[in-house]
């Protein structure tokens, strides 16, 4: 995942996470990005300080659908603005209501749908970093969503 510092036409700055630079370009070109502060669709990448790696071993990352918001490797935990938490809670509610929870079989199910071996449907679950790389190599597009606590918890 790549973290970009983004800026809207009104000057608001915020960050966004993307599977790669091509994903950012596709979403920006398709008008799928908007400022969380003002809703402006005019979103560009802002200048960022480079990431500095200390030589310490990388923490093993596993994408999971757990109530906690995961912290990307190499980044300190940051408090998420309440408005963003509320939006992510709505996304979680929608995903849980309209998609099937396939748990740790996510990669297997997604690949089966991609190959036409399983009926296409909305799914969510967890996968390892290696499974994510395998899906990416097979051309299966998946999206990681920060899994925040439920609004009613």
XYZ file of C-alpha atoms in Angstrom:
153
model
C 0.000 0.000 0.000
C 1.133 3.526 -0.747
C 0.174 6.478 1.428
C -0.173 9.749 -0.448
C -0.604 13.182 1.019
C -3.481 14.663 -1.003
C -4.742 18.202 -1.506
C -8.038 19.462 -2.903
C -8.575 22.576 -5.005
C -9.656 24.458 -1.861
C -6.307 23.716 -0.196
C -7.452 21.070 2.316
C -4.813 18.404 2.917
C -5.540 14.791 3.829
C -4.019 11.382 3.255
C -5.140 8.472 1.128
C -4.012 4.859 0.881
C -3.780 3.118 -2.492
C -2.581 -0.329 -3.620
C -0.204 1.419 -6.027
C 0.345 4.601 -8.015
C -1.715 3.231 -10.927
C -4.709 2.803 -8.602
C -4.440 6.451 -7.542
C -4.208 7.589 -11.171
C -7.252 5.480 -12.189
C -9.362 6.752 -9.307
C -8.338 10.370 -9.871
C -8.987 10.148 -13.634
C -12.360 8.484 -13.000
C -13.485 11.225 -10.609
C -13.686 8.736 -7.733
C -11.724 10.851 -5.249
C -13.112 13.690 -3.191
C -11.994 15.865 -0.304
C -13.350 14.592 3.053
C -13.548 18.203 4.278
C -15.445 19.920 1.469
C -16.315 17.191 -1.056
C -14.315 18.764 -3.891
C -13.488 16.224 -6.625
C -10.387 18.273 -7.581
C -7.821 16.084 -5.749
C -4.091 15.951 -6.474
C -1.036 14.550 -4.731
C 0.722 17.022 -2.440
C 4.455 17.081 -1.784
C 5.470 14.561 0.850
C 8.550 13.935 2.916
C 10.225 10.668 1.905
C 9.832 7.608 4.103
C 13.019 6.798 5.982
C 13.619 3.155 6.836
C 15.760 2.492 9.895
C 16.980 -0.931 8.865
C 14.837 -2.600 11.513
C 13.017 -5.688 10.264
C 9.645 -4.977 8.691
C 6.681 -5.877 10.867
C 4.635 -8.745 9.455
C 1.372 -7.278 8.169
C -1.825 -9.240 7.767
C -4.912 -7.576 6.341
C -7.791 -8.395 8.590
C -11.385 -7.439 8.995
C -11.224 -6.738 12.709
C -12.874 -3.963 14.698
C -9.551 -2.201 15.277
C -8.130 0.243 12.753
C -4.816 -1.260 11.553
C -1.669 0.858 11.672
C 0.390 0.613 8.461
C 3.955 -0.617 8.992
C 6.443 2.142 9.712
C 3.814 4.643 10.823
C 2.839 5.733 14.304
C -0.824 5.279 15.238
C -2.780 8.483 14.671
C -6.186 9.488 15.912
C -8.689 9.364 13.086
C -11.015 12.376 12.784
C -14.564 11.646 14.017
C -16.048 12.488 10.604
C -13.830 9.882 8.951
C -14.696 7.261 11.582
C -18.406 7.952 10.969
C -17.982 7.525 7.197
C -16.018 4.298 7.658
C -18.714 3.017 10.033
C -21.314 3.600 7.300
C -19.100 1.751 4.818
C -18.725 -1.142 7.266
C -22.503 -1.307 7.808
C -23.076 -1.392 4.038
C -20.399 -4.043 3.427
C -21.755 -6.261 6.213
C -25.344 -5.856 4.973
C -24.659 -6.461 1.281
C -21.640 -8.787 1.139
C -20.750 -12.268 2.377
C -18.147 -12.654 5.123
C -15.806 -15.380 3.838
C -13.261 -14.948 6.652
C -9.762 -16.176 5.889
C -10.962 -17.792 2.636
C -11.076 -14.316 1.023
C -8.213 -14.861 -1.443
C -9.509 -18.304 -2.475
C -13.051 -16.986 -3.056
C -11.875 -13.866 -4.940
C -9.642 -15.921 -7.225
C -12.457 -18.406 -7.863
C -14.805 -15.580 -8.899
C -12.087 -14.046 -11.088
C -11.635 -17.372 -12.902
C -15.382 -17.892 -13.271
C -15.322 -20.945 -10.993
C -17.626 -19.283 -8.442
C -20.618 -17.004 -8.785
C -19.618 -13.326 -8.658
C -20.835 -11.612 -5.493
C -19.674 -9.084 -2.933
C -17.394 -10.613 -0.322
C -15.212 -9.463 2.533
C -12.738 -11.161 4.840
C -9.028 -11.325 5.495
C -5.917 -12.387 3.639
C -2.195 -12.511 4.181
C 0.238 -10.167 2.478
C 1.399 -13.101 0.318
C -2.194 -13.874 -0.757
C -2.676 -10.194 -1.622
C 0.432 -10.302 -3.826
C -0.824 -13.484 -5.522
C -4.215 -11.890 -6.262
C -2.486 -8.792 -7.624
C -0.290 -10.954 -9.869
C -3.392 -12.787 -11.156
C -5.046 -9.456 -12.000
C -7.685 -9.653 -9.265
C -8.534 -6.164 -8.041
C -9.288 -5.980 -4.317
C -9.683 -3.048 -1.966
C -8.634 -2.823 1.660
C -10.988 -0.818 3.852
C -10.016 0.382 7.342
C -12.257 -1.740 9.582
C -13.345 0.569 12.390
C -15.522 -0.314 15.373
C -19.257 -0.491 14.713
C -21.258 2.665 15.321
C -23.338 0.859 17.950
C -20.390 -0.463 19.967
